[in-house]
mmCIF file of C-alpha atoms in Angstrom:
data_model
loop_
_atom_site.group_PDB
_atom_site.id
_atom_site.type_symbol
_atom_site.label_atom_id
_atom_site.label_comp_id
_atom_site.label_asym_id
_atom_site.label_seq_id
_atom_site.Cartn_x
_atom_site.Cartn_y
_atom_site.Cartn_z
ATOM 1 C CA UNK A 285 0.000 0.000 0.000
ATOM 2 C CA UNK A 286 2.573 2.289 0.937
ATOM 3 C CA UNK A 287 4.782 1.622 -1.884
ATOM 4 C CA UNK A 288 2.037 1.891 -4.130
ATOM 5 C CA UNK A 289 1.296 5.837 -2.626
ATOM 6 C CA UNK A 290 4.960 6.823 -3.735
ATOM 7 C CA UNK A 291 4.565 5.048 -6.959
ATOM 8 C CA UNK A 292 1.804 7.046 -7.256
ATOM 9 C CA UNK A 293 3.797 10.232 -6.008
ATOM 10 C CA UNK A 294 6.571 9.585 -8.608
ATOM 11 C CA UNK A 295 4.509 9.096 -11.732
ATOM 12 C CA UNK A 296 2.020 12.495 -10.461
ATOM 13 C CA UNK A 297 5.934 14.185 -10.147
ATOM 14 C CA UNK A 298 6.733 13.184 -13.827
ATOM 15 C CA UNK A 299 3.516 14.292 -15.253
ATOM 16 C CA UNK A 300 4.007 17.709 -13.563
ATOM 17 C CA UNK A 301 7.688 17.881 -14.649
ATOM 18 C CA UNK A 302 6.779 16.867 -18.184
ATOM 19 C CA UNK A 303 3.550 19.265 -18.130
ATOM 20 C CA UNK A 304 6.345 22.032 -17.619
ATOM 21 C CA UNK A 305 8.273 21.082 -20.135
ATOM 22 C CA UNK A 306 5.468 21.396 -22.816
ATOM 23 C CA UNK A 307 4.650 24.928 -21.216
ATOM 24 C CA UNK A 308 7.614 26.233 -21.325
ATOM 25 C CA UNK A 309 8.238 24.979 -25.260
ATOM 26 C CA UNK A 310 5.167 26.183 -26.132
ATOM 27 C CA UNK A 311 5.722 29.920 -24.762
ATOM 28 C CA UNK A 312 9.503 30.128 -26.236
ATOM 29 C CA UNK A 313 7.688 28.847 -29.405
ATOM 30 C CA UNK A 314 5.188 31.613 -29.323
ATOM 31 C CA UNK A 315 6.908 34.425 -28.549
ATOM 32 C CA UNK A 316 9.786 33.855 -30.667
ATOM 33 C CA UNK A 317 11.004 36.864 -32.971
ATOM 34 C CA UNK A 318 9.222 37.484 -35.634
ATOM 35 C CA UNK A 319 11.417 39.214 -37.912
ATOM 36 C CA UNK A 320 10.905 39.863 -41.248
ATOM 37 C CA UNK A 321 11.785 41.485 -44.295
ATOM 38 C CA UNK A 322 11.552 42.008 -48.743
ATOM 39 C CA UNK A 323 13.816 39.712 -49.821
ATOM 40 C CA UNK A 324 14.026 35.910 -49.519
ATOM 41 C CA UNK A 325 16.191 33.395 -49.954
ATOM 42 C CA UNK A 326 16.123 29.839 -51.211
ATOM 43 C CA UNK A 327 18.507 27.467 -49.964
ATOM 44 C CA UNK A 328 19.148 23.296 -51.389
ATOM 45 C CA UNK A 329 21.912 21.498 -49.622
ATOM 46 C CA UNK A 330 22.455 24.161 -47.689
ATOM 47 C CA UNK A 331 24.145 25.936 -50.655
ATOM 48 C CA UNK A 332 22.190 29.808 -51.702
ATOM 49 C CA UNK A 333 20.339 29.045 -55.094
ATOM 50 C CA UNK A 334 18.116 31.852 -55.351
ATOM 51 C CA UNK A 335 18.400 35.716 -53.936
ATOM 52 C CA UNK A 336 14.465 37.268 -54.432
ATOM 53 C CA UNK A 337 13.222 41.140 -53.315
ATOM 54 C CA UNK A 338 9.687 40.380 -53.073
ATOM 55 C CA UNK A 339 8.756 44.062 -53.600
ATOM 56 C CA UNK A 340 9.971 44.313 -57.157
ATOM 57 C CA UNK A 341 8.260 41.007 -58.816
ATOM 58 C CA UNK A 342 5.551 42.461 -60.974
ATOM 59 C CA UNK A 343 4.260 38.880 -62.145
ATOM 60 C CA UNK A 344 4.031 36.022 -60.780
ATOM 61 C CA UNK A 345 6.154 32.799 -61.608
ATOM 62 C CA UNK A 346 7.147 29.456 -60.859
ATOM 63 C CA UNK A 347 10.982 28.353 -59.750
ATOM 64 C CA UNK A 348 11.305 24.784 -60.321
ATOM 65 C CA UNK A 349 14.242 23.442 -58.097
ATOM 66 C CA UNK A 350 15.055 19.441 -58.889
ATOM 67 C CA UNK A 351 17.555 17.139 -57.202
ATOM 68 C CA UNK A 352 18.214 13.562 -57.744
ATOM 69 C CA UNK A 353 15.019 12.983 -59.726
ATOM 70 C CA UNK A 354 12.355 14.714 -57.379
ATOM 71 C CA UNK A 355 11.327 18.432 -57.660
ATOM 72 C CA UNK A 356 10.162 21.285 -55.789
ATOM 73 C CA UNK A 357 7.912 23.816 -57.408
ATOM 74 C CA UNK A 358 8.083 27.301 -55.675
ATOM 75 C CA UNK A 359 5.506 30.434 -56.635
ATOM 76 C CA UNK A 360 6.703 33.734 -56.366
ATOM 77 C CA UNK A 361 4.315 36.191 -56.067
ATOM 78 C CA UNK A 362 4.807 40.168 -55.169
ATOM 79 C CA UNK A 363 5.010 40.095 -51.528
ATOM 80 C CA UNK A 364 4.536 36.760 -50.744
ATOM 81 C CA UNK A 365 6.600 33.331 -51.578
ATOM 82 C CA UNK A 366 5.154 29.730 -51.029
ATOM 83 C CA UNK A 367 6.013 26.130 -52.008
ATOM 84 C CA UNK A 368 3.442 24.829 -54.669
ATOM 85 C CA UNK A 369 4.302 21.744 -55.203
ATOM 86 C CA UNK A 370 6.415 19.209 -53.815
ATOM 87 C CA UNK A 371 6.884 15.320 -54.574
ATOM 88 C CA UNK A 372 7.851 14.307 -51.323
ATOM 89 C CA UNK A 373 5.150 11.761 -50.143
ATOM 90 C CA UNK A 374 4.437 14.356 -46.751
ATOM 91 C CA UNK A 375 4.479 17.428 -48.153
ATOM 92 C CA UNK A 376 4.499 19.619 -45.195
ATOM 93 C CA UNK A 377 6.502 22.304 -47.238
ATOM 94 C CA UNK A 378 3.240 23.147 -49.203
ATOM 95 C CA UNK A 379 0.810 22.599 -46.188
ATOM 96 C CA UNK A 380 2.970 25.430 -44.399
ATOM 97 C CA UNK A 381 1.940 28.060 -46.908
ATOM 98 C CA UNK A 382 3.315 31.332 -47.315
ATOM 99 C CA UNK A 383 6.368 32.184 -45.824
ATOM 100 C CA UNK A 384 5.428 34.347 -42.557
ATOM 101 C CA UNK A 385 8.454 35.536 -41.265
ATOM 102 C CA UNK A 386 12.261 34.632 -40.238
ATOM 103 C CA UNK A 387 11.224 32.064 -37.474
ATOM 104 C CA UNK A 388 9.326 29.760 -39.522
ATOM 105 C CA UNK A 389 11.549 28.791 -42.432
ATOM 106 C CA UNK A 390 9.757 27.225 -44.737
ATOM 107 C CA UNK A 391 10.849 23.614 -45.021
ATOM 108 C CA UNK A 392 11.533 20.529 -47.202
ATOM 109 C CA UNK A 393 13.331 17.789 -45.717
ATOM 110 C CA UNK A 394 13.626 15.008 -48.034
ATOM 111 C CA UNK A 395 14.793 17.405 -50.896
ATOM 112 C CA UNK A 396 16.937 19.858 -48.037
ATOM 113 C CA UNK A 397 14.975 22.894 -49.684
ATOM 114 C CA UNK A 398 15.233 26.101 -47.172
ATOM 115 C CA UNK A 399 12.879 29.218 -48.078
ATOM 116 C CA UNK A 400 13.880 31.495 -45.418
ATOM 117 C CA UNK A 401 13.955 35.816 -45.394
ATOM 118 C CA UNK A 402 17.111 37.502 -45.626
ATOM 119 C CA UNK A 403 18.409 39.153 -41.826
ATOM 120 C CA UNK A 404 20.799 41.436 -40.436
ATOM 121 C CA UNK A 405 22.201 38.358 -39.913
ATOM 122 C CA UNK A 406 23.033 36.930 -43.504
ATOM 123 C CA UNK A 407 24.476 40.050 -45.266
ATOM 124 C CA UNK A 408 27.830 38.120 -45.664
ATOM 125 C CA UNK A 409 25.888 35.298 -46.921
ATOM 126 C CA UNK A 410 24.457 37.978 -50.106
ATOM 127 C CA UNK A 411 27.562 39.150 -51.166
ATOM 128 C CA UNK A 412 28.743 35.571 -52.591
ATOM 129 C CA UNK A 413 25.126 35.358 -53.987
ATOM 130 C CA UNK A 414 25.676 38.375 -55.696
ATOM 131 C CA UNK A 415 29.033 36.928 -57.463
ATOM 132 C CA UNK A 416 27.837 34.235 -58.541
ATOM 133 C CA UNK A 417 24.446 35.185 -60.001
ATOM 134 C CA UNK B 104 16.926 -20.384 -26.410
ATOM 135 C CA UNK B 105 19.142 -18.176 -29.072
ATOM 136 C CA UNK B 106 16.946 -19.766 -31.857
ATOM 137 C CA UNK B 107 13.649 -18.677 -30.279
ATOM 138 C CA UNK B 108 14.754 -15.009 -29.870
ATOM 139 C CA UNK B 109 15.817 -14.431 -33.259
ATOM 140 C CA UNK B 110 12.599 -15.709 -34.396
ATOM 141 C CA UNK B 111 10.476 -13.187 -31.961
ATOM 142 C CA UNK B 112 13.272 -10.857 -33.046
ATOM 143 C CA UNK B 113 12.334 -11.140 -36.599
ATOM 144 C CA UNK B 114 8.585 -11.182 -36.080
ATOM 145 C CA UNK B 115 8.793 -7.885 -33.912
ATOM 146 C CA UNK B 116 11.017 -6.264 -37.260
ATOM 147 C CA UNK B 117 8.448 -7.311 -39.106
ATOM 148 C CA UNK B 118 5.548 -5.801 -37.230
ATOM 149 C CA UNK B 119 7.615 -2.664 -36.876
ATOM 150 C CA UNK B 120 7.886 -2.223 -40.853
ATOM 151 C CA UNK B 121 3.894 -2.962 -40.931
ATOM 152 C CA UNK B 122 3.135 -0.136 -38.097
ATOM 153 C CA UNK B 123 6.412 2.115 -39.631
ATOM 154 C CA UNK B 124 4.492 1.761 -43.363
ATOM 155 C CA UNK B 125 0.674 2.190 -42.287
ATOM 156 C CA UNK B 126 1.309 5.243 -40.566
ATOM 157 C CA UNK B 127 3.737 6.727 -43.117
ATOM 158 C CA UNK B 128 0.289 6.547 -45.281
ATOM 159 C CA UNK B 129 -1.491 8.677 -42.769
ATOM 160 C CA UNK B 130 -1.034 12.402 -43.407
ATOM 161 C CA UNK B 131 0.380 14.674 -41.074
ATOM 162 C CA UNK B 132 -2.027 17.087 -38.827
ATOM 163 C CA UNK B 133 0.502 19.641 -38.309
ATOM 164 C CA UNK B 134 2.679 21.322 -40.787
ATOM 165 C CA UNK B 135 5.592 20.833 -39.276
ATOM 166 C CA UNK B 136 8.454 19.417 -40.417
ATOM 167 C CA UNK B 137 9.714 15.981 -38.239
ATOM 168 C CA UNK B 138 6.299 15.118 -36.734
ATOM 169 C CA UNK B 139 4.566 12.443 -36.399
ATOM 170 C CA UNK B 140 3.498 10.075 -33.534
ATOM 171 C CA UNK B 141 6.402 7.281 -34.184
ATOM 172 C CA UNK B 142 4.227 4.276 -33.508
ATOM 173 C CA UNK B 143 6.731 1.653 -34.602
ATOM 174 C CA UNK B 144 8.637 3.174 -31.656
ATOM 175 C CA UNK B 145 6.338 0.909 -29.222
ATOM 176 C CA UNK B 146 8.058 -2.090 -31.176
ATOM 177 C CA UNK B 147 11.517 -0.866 -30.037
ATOM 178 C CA UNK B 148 11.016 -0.302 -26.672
ATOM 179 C CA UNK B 149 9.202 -3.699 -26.214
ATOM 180 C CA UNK B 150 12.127 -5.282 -27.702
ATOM 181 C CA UNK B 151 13.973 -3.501 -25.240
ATOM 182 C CA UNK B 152 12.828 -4.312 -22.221
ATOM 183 C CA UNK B 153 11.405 -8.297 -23.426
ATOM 184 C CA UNK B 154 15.072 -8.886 -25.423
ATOM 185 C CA UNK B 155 17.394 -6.849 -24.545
ATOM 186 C CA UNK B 156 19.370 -3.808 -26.513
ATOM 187 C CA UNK B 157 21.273 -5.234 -28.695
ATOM 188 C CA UNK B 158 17.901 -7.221 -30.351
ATOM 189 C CA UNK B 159 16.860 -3.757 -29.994
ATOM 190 C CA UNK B 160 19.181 -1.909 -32.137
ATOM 191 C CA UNK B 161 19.349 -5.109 -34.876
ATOM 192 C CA UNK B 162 15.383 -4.547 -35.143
ATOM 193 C CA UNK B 163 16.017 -0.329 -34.983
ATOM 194 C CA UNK B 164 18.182 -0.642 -38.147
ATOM 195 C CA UNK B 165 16.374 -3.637 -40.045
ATOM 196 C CA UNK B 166 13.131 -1.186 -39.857
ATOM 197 C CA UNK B 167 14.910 1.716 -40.866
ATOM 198 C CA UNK B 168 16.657 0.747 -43.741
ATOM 199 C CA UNK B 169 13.950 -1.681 -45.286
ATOM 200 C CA UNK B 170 11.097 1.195 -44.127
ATOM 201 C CA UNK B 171 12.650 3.901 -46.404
ATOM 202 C CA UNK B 172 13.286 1.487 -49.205
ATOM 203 C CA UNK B 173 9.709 0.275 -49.068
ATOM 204 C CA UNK B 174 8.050 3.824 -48.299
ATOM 205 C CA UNK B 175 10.470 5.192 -51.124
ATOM 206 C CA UNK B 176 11.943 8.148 -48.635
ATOM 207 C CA UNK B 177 15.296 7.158 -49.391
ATOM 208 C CA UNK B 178 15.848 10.977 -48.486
ATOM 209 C CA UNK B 179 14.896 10.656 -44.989
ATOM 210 C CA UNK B 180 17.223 7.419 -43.824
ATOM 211 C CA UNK B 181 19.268 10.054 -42.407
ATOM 212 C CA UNK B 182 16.702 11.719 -40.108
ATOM 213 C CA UNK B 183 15.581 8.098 -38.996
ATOM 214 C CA UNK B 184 18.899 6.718 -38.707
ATOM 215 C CA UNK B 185 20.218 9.036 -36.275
ATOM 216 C CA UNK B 186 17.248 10.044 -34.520
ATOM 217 C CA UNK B 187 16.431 6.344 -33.851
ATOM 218 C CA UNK B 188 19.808 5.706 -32.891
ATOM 219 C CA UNK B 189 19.725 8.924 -30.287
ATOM 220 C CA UNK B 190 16.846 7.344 -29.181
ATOM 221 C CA UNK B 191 17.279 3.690 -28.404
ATOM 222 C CA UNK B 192 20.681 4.977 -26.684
ATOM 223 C CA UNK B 193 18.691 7.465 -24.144
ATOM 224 C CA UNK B 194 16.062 4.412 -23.598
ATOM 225 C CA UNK B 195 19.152 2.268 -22.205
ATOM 226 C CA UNK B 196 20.548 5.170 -20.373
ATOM 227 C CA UNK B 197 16.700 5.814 -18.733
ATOM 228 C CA UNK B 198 15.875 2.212 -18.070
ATOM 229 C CA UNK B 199 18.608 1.898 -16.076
ATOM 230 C CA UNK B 200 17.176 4.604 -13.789
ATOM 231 C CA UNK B 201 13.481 3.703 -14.365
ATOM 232 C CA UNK B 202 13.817 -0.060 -13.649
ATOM 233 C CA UNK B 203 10.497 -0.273 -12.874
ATOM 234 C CA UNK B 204 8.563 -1.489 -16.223
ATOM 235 C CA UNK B 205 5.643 0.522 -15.458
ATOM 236 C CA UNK B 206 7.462 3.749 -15.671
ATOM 237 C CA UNK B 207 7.899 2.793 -19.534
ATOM 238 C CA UNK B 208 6.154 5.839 -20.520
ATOM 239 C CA UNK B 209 8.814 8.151 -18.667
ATOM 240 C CA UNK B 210 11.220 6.506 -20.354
ATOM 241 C CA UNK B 211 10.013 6.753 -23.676
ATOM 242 C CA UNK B 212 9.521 10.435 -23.084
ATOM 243 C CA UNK B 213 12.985 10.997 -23.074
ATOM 244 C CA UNK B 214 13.553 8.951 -25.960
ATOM 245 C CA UNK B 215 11.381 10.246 -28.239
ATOM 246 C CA UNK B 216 13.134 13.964 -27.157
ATOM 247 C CA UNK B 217 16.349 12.672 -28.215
ATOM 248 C CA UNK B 218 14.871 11.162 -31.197
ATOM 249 C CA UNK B 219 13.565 14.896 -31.995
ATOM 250 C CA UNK B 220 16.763 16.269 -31.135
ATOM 251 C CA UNK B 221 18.980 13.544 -33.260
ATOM 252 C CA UNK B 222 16.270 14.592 -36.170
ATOM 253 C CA UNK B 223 17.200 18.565 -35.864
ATOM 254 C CA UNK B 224 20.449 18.226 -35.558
ATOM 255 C CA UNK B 225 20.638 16.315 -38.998
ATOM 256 C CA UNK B 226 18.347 18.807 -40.932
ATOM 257 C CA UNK B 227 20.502 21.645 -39.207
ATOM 258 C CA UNK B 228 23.547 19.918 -40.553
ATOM 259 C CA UNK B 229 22.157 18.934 -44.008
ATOM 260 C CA UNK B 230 20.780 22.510 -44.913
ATOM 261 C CA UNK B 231 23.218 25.009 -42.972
ATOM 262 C CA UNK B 232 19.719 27.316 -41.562
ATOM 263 C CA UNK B 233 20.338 27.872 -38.228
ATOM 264 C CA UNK B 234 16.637 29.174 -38.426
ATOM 265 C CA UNK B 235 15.242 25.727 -38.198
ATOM 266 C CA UNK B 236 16.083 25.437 -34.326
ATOM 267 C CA UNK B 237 12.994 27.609 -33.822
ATOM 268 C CA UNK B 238 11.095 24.621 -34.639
ATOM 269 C CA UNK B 239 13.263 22.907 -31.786
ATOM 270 C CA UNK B 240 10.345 23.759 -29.077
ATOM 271 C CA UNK B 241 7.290 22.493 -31.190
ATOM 272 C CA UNK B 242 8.874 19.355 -31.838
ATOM 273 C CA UNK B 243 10.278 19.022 -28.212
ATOM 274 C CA UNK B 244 6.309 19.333 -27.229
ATOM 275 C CA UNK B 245 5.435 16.749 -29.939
ATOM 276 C CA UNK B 246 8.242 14.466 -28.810
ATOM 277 C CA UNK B 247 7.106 14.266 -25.252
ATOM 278 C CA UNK B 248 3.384 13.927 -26.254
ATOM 279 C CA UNK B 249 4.134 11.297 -28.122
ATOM 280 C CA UNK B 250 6.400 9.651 -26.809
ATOM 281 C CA UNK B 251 3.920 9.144 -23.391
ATOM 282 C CA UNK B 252 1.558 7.702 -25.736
ATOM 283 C CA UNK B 253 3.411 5.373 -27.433
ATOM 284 C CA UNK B 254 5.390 4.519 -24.068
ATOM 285 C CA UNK B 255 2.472 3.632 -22.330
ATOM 286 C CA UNK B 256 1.058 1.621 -25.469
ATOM 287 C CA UNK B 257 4.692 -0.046 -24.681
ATOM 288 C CA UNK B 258 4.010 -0.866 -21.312
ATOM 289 C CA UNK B 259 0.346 -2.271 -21.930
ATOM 290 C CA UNK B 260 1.830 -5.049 -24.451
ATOM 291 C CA UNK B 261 5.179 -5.638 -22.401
ATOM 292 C CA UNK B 262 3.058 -6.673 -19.112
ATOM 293 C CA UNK B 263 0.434 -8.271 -21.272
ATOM 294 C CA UNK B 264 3.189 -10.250 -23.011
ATOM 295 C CA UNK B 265 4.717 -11.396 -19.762
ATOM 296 C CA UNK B 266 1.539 -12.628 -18.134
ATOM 297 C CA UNK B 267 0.906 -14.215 -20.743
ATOM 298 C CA UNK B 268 4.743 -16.271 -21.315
ATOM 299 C CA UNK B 269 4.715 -16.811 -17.936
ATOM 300 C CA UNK B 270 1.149 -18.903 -17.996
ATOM 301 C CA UNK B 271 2.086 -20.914 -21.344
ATOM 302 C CA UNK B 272 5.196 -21.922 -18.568
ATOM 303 C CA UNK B 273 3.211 -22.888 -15.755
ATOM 304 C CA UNK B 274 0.651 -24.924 -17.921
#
């Protein structure tokens, strides 16, 4: 009986700390910064394919970004960027629709696609864009 | 004895491909990327605790490899791999703390964290955006919800499983 109590104890202790846990991810999650700006950036393999200031497209159109046989299809609208269509059986990269700001990359992870806005952070990254576009 | 747990060790692999596939074929509810509710994980951790780790790991890494061959995410053997790996190591580490098989759920909490964690750490390695981490919390959320659920699906079977050896014995 009394081992059963502070079984009892130990598993209500484990719930609590675990509770916490989800809490505490939940409020970083929420009020993490949400910076944004005009211009975004595509990224496969890590490696800066695409440099885009939103504010100047005048017409929309399709990027098409393909690696080892499967194929990303990204829109590009004025003011707005989204993944279209994807091939990858889950396709969370077009369920997460437009890209919102710099916290919530949008993501493909069988294909390593990275649509993400540009930061104070990745100036150094736009200069060897700029060379080799 | 050796004979009869490679057989149940190659009847739980197989069960773990079944679950692994099935729920591959259920869509996700959150956009997200790296979620989902890892039901083949209950497979593991029984094999765990009813065989031992090393049975453990061999069924981990028959799953994975055949699972993205047969699912056709060749792509994501990577993410599984070392997520799965993370994980089956922190289950050892937390078993030997939480003897107890009822606290299987606790244990499996932590796993499925360091599955999630294994999982990031891949993606932030494989696309250089150190923006993803922001998705670090959500899935750290998912990963304990998750992993409760499974780890107490775990702990249903396991004691089932044992009540029920130990009365084929005694017959």
């Amino acid at each position: 009986m009394k081992e059963n109590s502070s079984f009892k104890n130990k598993t209500f202790f484990w719930v609590l700390v675990f509770a916490a846990a989800v809490v505490i991810c939940l409020c970083i999650y929420f009020l993490r910064p949400k910076e944004r700006s005009d211009v975004a950036l595509i990224y496969q393999d890590g490696e800066l394919l695409y440099t885009i200031d939103l504010n100047k497209v005048t017409e929309d159109y399709e990027i098409l970004l393909e690696r080892e046989g499967s194929g990303n299809k990204v829109l590009v609208s004025k003011n707005s960027i989204c993944m279209k269509d994807a091939d990858c059986p889950d396709g969370v990269c077009v369920d997460h629709g437009e890209l919102k700001d710099n916290s919530s990359p949008i993501v493909c992870l069988p294909n390593r696609v990275v649509i993400k806005f540009q930061t104070s952070g990745d100036e150094d990254v736009d200069v060897i864009a700029g060379k080799a576009q | 004895m050796k004979t009869k747990k490679i057989t149940i060790c190659a009847i739980l692999a197989a069960l773990a491909l079944i679950i692994f596939v099935l729920e591959s074929l259920i869509p996700s509810l959150i956009p997200v990327p790296g979620i989902k509710l890892g039901l083949a994980n209950v497979v593991t951790l029984f094999a765990l605790y009813y065989l031992g780790p090393a049975y453990a790991a061999l069924i981990l890494v028959t799953r994975v490899v055949l699972g993205c061959l047969l699912t056709g995410q060749t792509a994501a053997f990577l993410y599984s791999l070392v997520g799965g790996a993370l994980a089956l190591l922190t289950a050892m580490l937390m078993k030997k703390i939480f003897k107890d098989s009822r606290k299987m759920w606790i244990v499996s909490v932590f796993s499925a964290a360091a599955h999630n964690l294994g999982q990031m750490a891949v993606a932030l390695f494989l696309t250089g955006t150190w923006e993803l981490i922001w998705y670090l919390p959500l899935l750290m959320v998912s990963g304990i919800i998750t992993g409760a659920l499974t780890g107490i699906l775990a702990g249903l079977v396991f004691n089932r499983v044992k009540k029920a050896v130990n009365i084929e014995k005694n017959r």
